[in-house]
């Protein structure tokens, strides 16, 4: 861990790799843990919801069987002819009425005793007689007068009449027609009813059946539903009214405002009394009732909580591993970088003998080798530069001596020139004067750059010698733009092009040649052209010359290639030579270089 104590480490690539590696691993572990826990919780909740829904479906089937049996009882009562006669009346005498009542009493008593779950059966006649059977009173079966008009106006009674013979289920509640009895008060009953129709007539409604049954069987089914958790099961309608529930539980009032989906069955999450609940529901066939199971979410996800704890501990363990690995990786990266920095510091201080030991075979090993080669090469270059400086001193001395010798040559050539003029040998005089002038301009005090005007004078001195040699072989037309004569250019770029035009173009020409030389300004650059009317260049040879201008180590066309290379090295790759030629008509060589002040 000593590398962590170095001051430079905290700003180094090693520390950055350490942070990056640690953060990336920690985020990855945290993200994976979160996704794993979320998915596990979702799967557990889904499975629990599916199991609860299956449980609800089974309970709904049991409840439907019970309610269908209740409906069948009412159907039997509805079709009993003696009961219909008793409700309508039309008896021939009192004896016939008593006999009918006795028959009905026996029928109702037998039906009630067959199941032993009836609390009260109210058969409300609208024309002549009503009947009641109660398991609570000692009298049992009772004959009553026809219904009071106020009773038929009550909401539950109107609802049954409007159903027109269909069963109307009111659920578990208190009796709509309570009997004055201590055992009857506060006794919940399952209540349903249906309208009684005249089966012998036009099917008009002649009475109302209100059946009240002990709800124990329904309540037992609700209490027996097991979600393996502390949940509640109840029946409610879509308006939020509780129809039936386990008598041992108290349901929260918030359920009345619970918005249930329109689907016939499903699950939803709801927050009730500040706690998350899983609601499982199924619509009871033939009704607008929903059999609902409500389970605390925390009880369903106990397994998920254990997974959460396990995931947390596992994530912490991975974070510790990430820290250890980050330190190892950081050190692995920082150590070679620090070594390279140390040796680079030695080289910066002038120690070019320093060499990094080659112990690695990875990218850092390549960097170490490259550093060693670089330092070795720098040492070589320093040594070469030192030698070059010594040679330059020596060259300067030689140039000084050559300049002294050049003055001697100037004087000698000048003497020969004047002697030639004295003896009137004009050809020798012209050539000697031109050579003397050419040498003086060529040396130009050792300057590499001269003005355009001086370069033109150098070319003209060369031409004066060649014209004396070739006599009237060719004519020369020289054009110099005065606007550029004071700009500086490389000294020896122009004369070789003129020389090529004479030797390769005009010398082999039959007849008199013409040579046009111009220095002009074009788009801020200097355009130098040499045009001859010589023999020209064949097309294949011209293409070969053009291709060789850009190549190195080519012996052919050495002068042109050398000039082109000097231009590109001195002025850039956008400048150079251009050749145009037509066999038998002549050649044009153009040079473009930048104008410098």
PDB file of C-alpha atoms in Angstrom, residues 252-402:
ATOM      1  CA  UNK A 252     -61.607  -0.688   7.134  1.00  0.00           C
ATOM      2  CA  UNK A 253     -64.032   1.945   5.898  1.00  0.00           C
ATOM      3  CA  UNK A 254     -61.634   2.883   3.067  1.00  0.00           C
ATOM      4  CA  UNK A 255     -62.861  -0.156   1.138  1.00  0.00           C
ATOM      5  CA  UNK A 256     -66.079   1.669   0.256  1.00  0.00           C
ATOM      6  CA  UNK A 257     -64.027   4.116  -1.889  1.00  0.00           C
ATOM      7  CA  UNK A 258     -61.840   1.416  -3.435  1.00  0.00           C
ATOM      8  CA  UNK A 259     -62.078   1.594  -7.226  1.00  0.00           C
ATOM      9  CA  UNK A 260     -62.190  -1.931  -8.600  1.00  0.00           C
ATOM     10  CA  UNK A 261     -61.318  -2.677 -12.247  1.00  0.00           C
ATOM     11  CA  UNK A 262     -64.015  -3.699 -14.693  1.00  0.00           C
ATOM     12  CA  UNK A 263     -62.281  -7.004 -15.437  1.00  0.00           C
ATOM     13  CA  UNK A 264     -64.096 -10.108 -14.120  1.00  0.00           C
ATOM     14  CA  UNK A 265     -61.048 -11.125 -12.060  1.00  0.00           C
ATOM     15  CA  UNK A 266     -57.526  -9.973 -11.316  1.00  0.00           C
ATOM     16  CA  UNK A 267     -55.207  -8.377  -8.761  1.00  0.00           C
ATOM     17  CA  UNK A 268     -54.247  -4.832  -7.840  1.00  0.00           C
ATOM     18  CA  UNK A 269     -52.124  -3.045  -5.270  1.00  0.00           C
ATOM     19  CA  UNK A 270     -53.760  -0.563  -2.920  1.00  0.00           C
ATOM     20  CA  UNK A 271     -52.724   1.482   0.097  1.00  0.00           C
ATOM     21  CA  UNK A 272     -55.229   0.953   2.913  1.00  0.00           C
ATOM     22  CA  UNK A 273     -54.803   2.369   6.414  1.00  0.00           C
ATOM     23  CA  UNK A 274     -51.295   3.438   5.427  1.00  0.00           C
ATOM     24  CA  UNK A 275     -50.196  -0.063   4.456  1.00  0.00           C
ATOM     25  CA  UNK A 276     -49.636  -1.689   1.089  1.00  0.00           C
ATOM     26  CA  UNK A 277     -52.205  -4.388   0.356  1.00  0.00           C
ATOM     27  CA  UNK A 278     -52.580  -6.931  -2.419  1.00  0.00           C
ATOM     28  CA  UNK A 279     -56.223  -7.080  -3.549  1.00  0.00           C
ATOM     29  CA  UNK A 280     -57.366 -10.275  -5.284  1.00  0.00           C
ATOM     30  CA  UNK A 281     -60.905 -10.319  -6.685  1.00  0.00           C
ATOM     31  CA  UNK A 282     -63.270 -12.428  -8.779  1.00  0.00           C
ATOM     32  CA  UNK A 283     -66.737 -11.558  -9.973  1.00  0.00           C
ATOM     33  CA  UNK A 284     -69.422 -13.957  -8.745  1.00  0.00           C
ATOM     34  CA  UNK A 285     -71.357 -15.338 -11.688  1.00  0.00           C
ATOM     35  CA  UNK A 286     -74.819 -13.924 -12.199  1.00  0.00           C
ATOM     36  CA  UNK A 287     -74.322 -10.985  -9.810  1.00  0.00           C
ATOM     37  CA  UNK A 288     -72.495  -7.710  -9.569  1.00  0.00           C
ATOM     38  CA  UNK A 289     -70.757  -9.046  -6.472  1.00  0.00           C
ATOM     39  CA  UNK A 290     -67.004  -9.469  -6.138  1.00  0.00           C
ATOM     40  CA  UNK A 291     -65.370 -12.076  -3.923  1.00  0.00           C
ATOM     41  CA  UNK A 292     -62.356 -10.148  -2.637  1.00  0.00           C
ATOM     42  CA  UNK A 293     -59.236 -11.236  -0.774  1.00  0.00           C
ATOM     43  CA  UNK A 294     -57.047  -8.569   0.867  1.00  0.00           C
ATOM     44  CA  UNK A 295     -53.513  -9.524   1.941  1.00  0.00           C
ATOM     45  CA  UNK A 296     -50.816  -7.326   3.540  1.00  0.00           C
ATOM     46  CA  UNK A 297     -48.028  -6.926   1.019  1.00  0.00           C
ATOM     47  CA  UNK A 298     -45.296  -7.240   3.632  1.00  0.00           C
ATOM     48  CA  UNK A 299     -46.525 -10.727   4.485  1.00  0.00           C
ATOM     49  CA  UNK A 300     -46.361 -11.745   0.837  1.00  0.00           C
ATOM     50  CA  UNK A 301     -42.821 -10.495   0.369  1.00  0.00           C
ATOM     51  CA  UNK A 302     -41.243 -11.981   3.467  1.00  0.00           C
ATOM     52  CA  UNK A 303     -39.177 -14.147   1.171  1.00  0.00           C
ATOM     53  CA  UNK A 304     -38.240 -11.072  -0.832  1.00  0.00           C
ATOM     54  CA  UNK A 305     -37.041  -9.343   2.324  1.00  0.00           C
ATOM     55  CA  UNK A 306     -34.770 -12.292   3.029  1.00  0.00           C
ATOM     56  CA  UNK A 307     -33.499 -12.054  -0.540  1.00  0.00           C
ATOM     57  CA  UNK A 308     -32.985  -8.306  -0.014  1.00  0.00           C
ATOM     58  CA  UNK A 309     -30.887  -8.921   3.094  1.00  0.00           C
ATOM     59  CA  UNK A 310     -28.880 -11.640   1.376  1.00  0.00           C
ATOM     60  CA  UNK A 311     -28.367  -9.416  -1.683  1.00  0.00           C
ATOM     61  CA  UNK A 312     -27.213  -6.537   0.517  1.00  0.00           C
ATOM     62  CA  UNK A 313     -24.609  -8.662   2.282  1.00  0.00           C
ATOM     63  CA  UNK A 314     -23.511 -10.120  -1.030  1.00  0.00           C
ATOM     64  CA  UNK A 315     -23.195  -6.626  -2.545  1.00  0.00           C
ATOM     65  CA  UNK A 316     -21.096  -5.469   0.427  1.00  0.00           C
ATOM     66  CA  UNK A 317     -18.829  -8.477  -0.028  1.00  0.00           C
ATOM     67  CA  UNK A 318     -18.433  -7.668  -3.711  1.00  0.00           C
ATOM     68  CA  UNK A 319     -17.673  -4.027  -2.880  1.00  0.00           C
ATOM     69  CA  UNK A 320     -14.864  -5.186  -0.576  1.00  0.00           C
ATOM     70  CA  UNK A 321     -13.585  -7.385  -3.388  1.00  0.00           C
ATOM     71  CA  UNK A 322     -13.892  -4.406  -5.752  1.00  0.00           C
ATOM     72  CA  UNK A 323     -11.774  -2.277  -3.403  1.00  0.00           C
ATOM     73  CA  UNK A 324      -9.070  -4.944  -3.220  1.00  0.00           C
ATOM     74  CA  UNK A 325      -9.093  -5.492  -6.981  1.00  0.00           C
ATOM     75  CA  UNK A 326      -9.100  -1.734  -7.602  1.00  0.00           C
ATOM     76  CA  UNK A 327      -6.022  -1.318  -5.412  1.00  0.00           C
ATOM     77  CA  UNK A 328      -4.282  -4.178  -7.215  1.00  0.00           C
ATOM     78  CA  UNK A 329      -5.199  -2.863 -10.669  1.00  0.00           C
ATOM     79  CA  UNK A 330      -4.303   0.705  -9.688  1.00  0.00           C
ATOM     80  CA  UNK A 331      -0.916  -0.414  -8.454  1.00  0.00           C
ATOM     81  CA  UNK A 332      -0.380  -2.560 -11.538  1.00  0.00           C
ATOM     82  CA  UNK A 333      -1.030   0.468 -13.765  1.00  0.00           C
ATOM     83  CA  UNK A 334       0.620   3.100 -11.591  1.00  0.00           C
ATOM     84  CA  UNK A 335       3.900   1.275 -10.946  1.00  0.00           C
ATOM     85  CA  UNK A 336       5.159   1.117 -14.569  1.00  0.00           C
ATOM     86  CA  UNK A 337       3.874   4.643 -15.266  1.00  0.00           C
ATOM     87  CA  UNK A 338       5.775   5.890 -12.221  1.00  0.00           C
ATOM     88  CA  UNK A 339       8.902   4.044 -13.399  1.00  0.00           C
ATOM     89  CA  UNK A 340       8.615   5.644 -16.847  1.00  0.00           C
ATOM     90  CA  UNK A 341       8.111   9.090 -15.270  1.00  0.00           C
ATOM     91  CA  UNK A 342      11.211   8.608 -13.082  1.00  0.00           C
ATOM     92  CA  UNK A 343      13.457   7.750 -16.015  1.00  0.00           C
ATOM     93  CA  UNK A 344      11.964  10.531 -18.137  1.00  0.00           C
ATOM     94  CA  UNK A 345      12.866  12.944 -15.348  1.00  0.00           C
ATOM     95  CA  UNK A 346      16.466  11.685 -15.492  1.00  0.00           C
ATOM     96  CA  UNK A 347      16.525  12.233 -19.252  1.00  0.00           C
ATOM     97  CA  UNK A 348      15.060  15.724 -18.807  1.00  0.00           C
ATOM     98  CA  UNK A 349      17.905  16.514 -16.398  1.00  0.00           C
ATOM     99  CA  UNK A 350      20.459  15.446 -19.011  1.00  0.00           C
ATOM    100  CA  UNK A 351      21.155  11.848 -18.035  1.00  0.00           C
ATOM    101  CA  UNK A 352      20.925  10.166 -21.433  1.00  0.00           C
ATOM    102  CA  UNK A 353      22.712   7.085 -20.199  1.00  0.00           C
ATOM    103  CA  UNK A 354      19.642   6.015 -18.157  1.00  0.00           C
ATOM    104  CA  UNK A 355      17.984   2.815 -19.351  1.00  0.00           C
ATOM    105  CA  UNK A 356      14.792   1.190 -18.044  1.00  0.00           C
ATOM    106  CA  UNK A 357      15.337  -2.521 -17.267  1.00  0.00           C
ATOM    107  CA  UNK A 358      13.275  -4.700 -19.654  1.00  0.00           C
ATOM    108  CA  UNK A 359      11.119  -6.851 -17.360  1.00  0.00           C
ATOM    109  CA  UNK A 360       7.685  -6.636 -18.958  1.00  0.00           C
ATOM    110  CA  UNK A 361       6.231  -8.138 -22.110  1.00  0.00           C
ATOM    111  CA  UNK A 362       3.058  -6.040 -22.317  1.00  0.00           C
ATOM    112  CA  UNK A 363       2.416  -2.554 -23.729  1.00  0.00           C
ATOM    113  CA  UNK A 364       4.484  -1.005 -20.941  1.00  0.00           C
ATOM    114  CA  UNK A 365       7.406  -3.184 -22.002  1.00  0.00           C
ATOM    115  CA  UNK A 366       7.060  -1.736 -25.506  1.00  0.00           C
ATOM    116  CA  UNK A 367       6.975   1.772 -24.019  1.00  0.00           C
ATOM    117  CA  UNK A 368      10.122   1.038 -21.994  1.00  0.00           C
ATOM    118  CA  UNK A 369      11.924  -0.218 -25.105  1.00  0.00           C
ATOM    119  CA  UNK A 370      10.750   2.819 -27.066  1.00  0.00           C
ATOM    120  CA  UNK A 371      11.991   5.117 -24.312  1.00  0.00           C
ATOM    121  CA  UNK A 372      15.379   3.404 -24.254  1.00  0.00           C
ATOM    122  CA  UNK A 373      15.652   3.672 -28.056  1.00  0.00           C
ATOM    123  CA  UNK A 374      14.557   7.313 -27.932  1.00  0.00           C
ATOM    124  CA  UNK A 375      17.145   8.236 -25.291  1.00  0.00           C
ATOM    125  CA  UNK A 376      19.844   6.395 -27.226  1.00  0.00           C
ATOM    126  CA  UNK A 377      18.845   8.196 -30.422  1.00  0.00           C
ATOM    127  CA  UNK A 378      18.805  11.578 -28.660  1.00  0.00           C
ATOM    128  CA  UNK A 379      22.328  10.860 -27.386  1.00  0.00           C
ATOM    129  CA  UNK A 380      23.392  10.033 -30.945  1.00  0.00           C
ATOM    130  CA  UNK A 381      21.783  13.198 -32.305  1.00  0.00           C
ATOM    131  CA  UNK A 382      23.488  15.315 -29.645  1.00  0.00           C
ATOM    132  CA  UNK A 383      26.840  13.789 -30.551  1.00  0.00           C
ATOM    133  CA  UNK A 384      26.164  14.310 -34.261  1.00  0.00           C
ATOM    134  CA  UNK A 385      25.071  17.899 -33.653  1.00  0.00           C
ATOM    135  CA  UNK A 386      28.251  18.576 -31.734  1.00  0.00           C
ATOM    136  CA  UNK A 387      30.320  17.155 -34.591  1.00  0.00           C
ATOM    137  CA  UNK A 388      28.277  19.169 -37.106  1.00  0.00           C
ATOM    138  CA  UNK A 389      29.008  22.346 -35.221  1.00  0.00           C
ATOM    139  CA  UNK A 390      32.717  21.577 -35.377  1.00  0.00           C
ATOM    140  CA  UNK A 391      32.411  20.856 -39.089  1.00  0.00           C
ATOM    141  CA  UNK A 392      30.471  24.080 -39.578  1.00  0.00           C
ATOM    142  CA  UNK A 393      33.263  26.043 -37.984  1.00  0.00           C
ATOM    143  CA  UNK A 394      35.681  24.315 -40.300  1.00  0.00           C
ATOM    144  CA  UNK A 395      33.442  24.955 -43.294  1.00  0.00           C
ATOM    145  CA  UNK A 396      33.135  28.619 -42.431  1.00  0.00           C
ATOM    146  CA  UNK A 397      36.905  28.872 -42.389  1.00  0.00           C
ATOM    147  CA  UNK A 398      37.105  27.095 -45.741  1.00  0.00           C
ATOM    148  CA  UNK A 399      34.405  29.386 -47.167  1.00  0.00           C
ATOM    149  CA  UNK A 400      36.388  32.382 -46.005  1.00  0.00           C
ATOM    150  CA  UNK A 401      39.433  30.982 -47.764  1.00  0.00           C
ATOM    151  CA  UNK A 402      37.384  30.233 -50.886  1.00  0.00           C
TER     152      UNK A 402
END
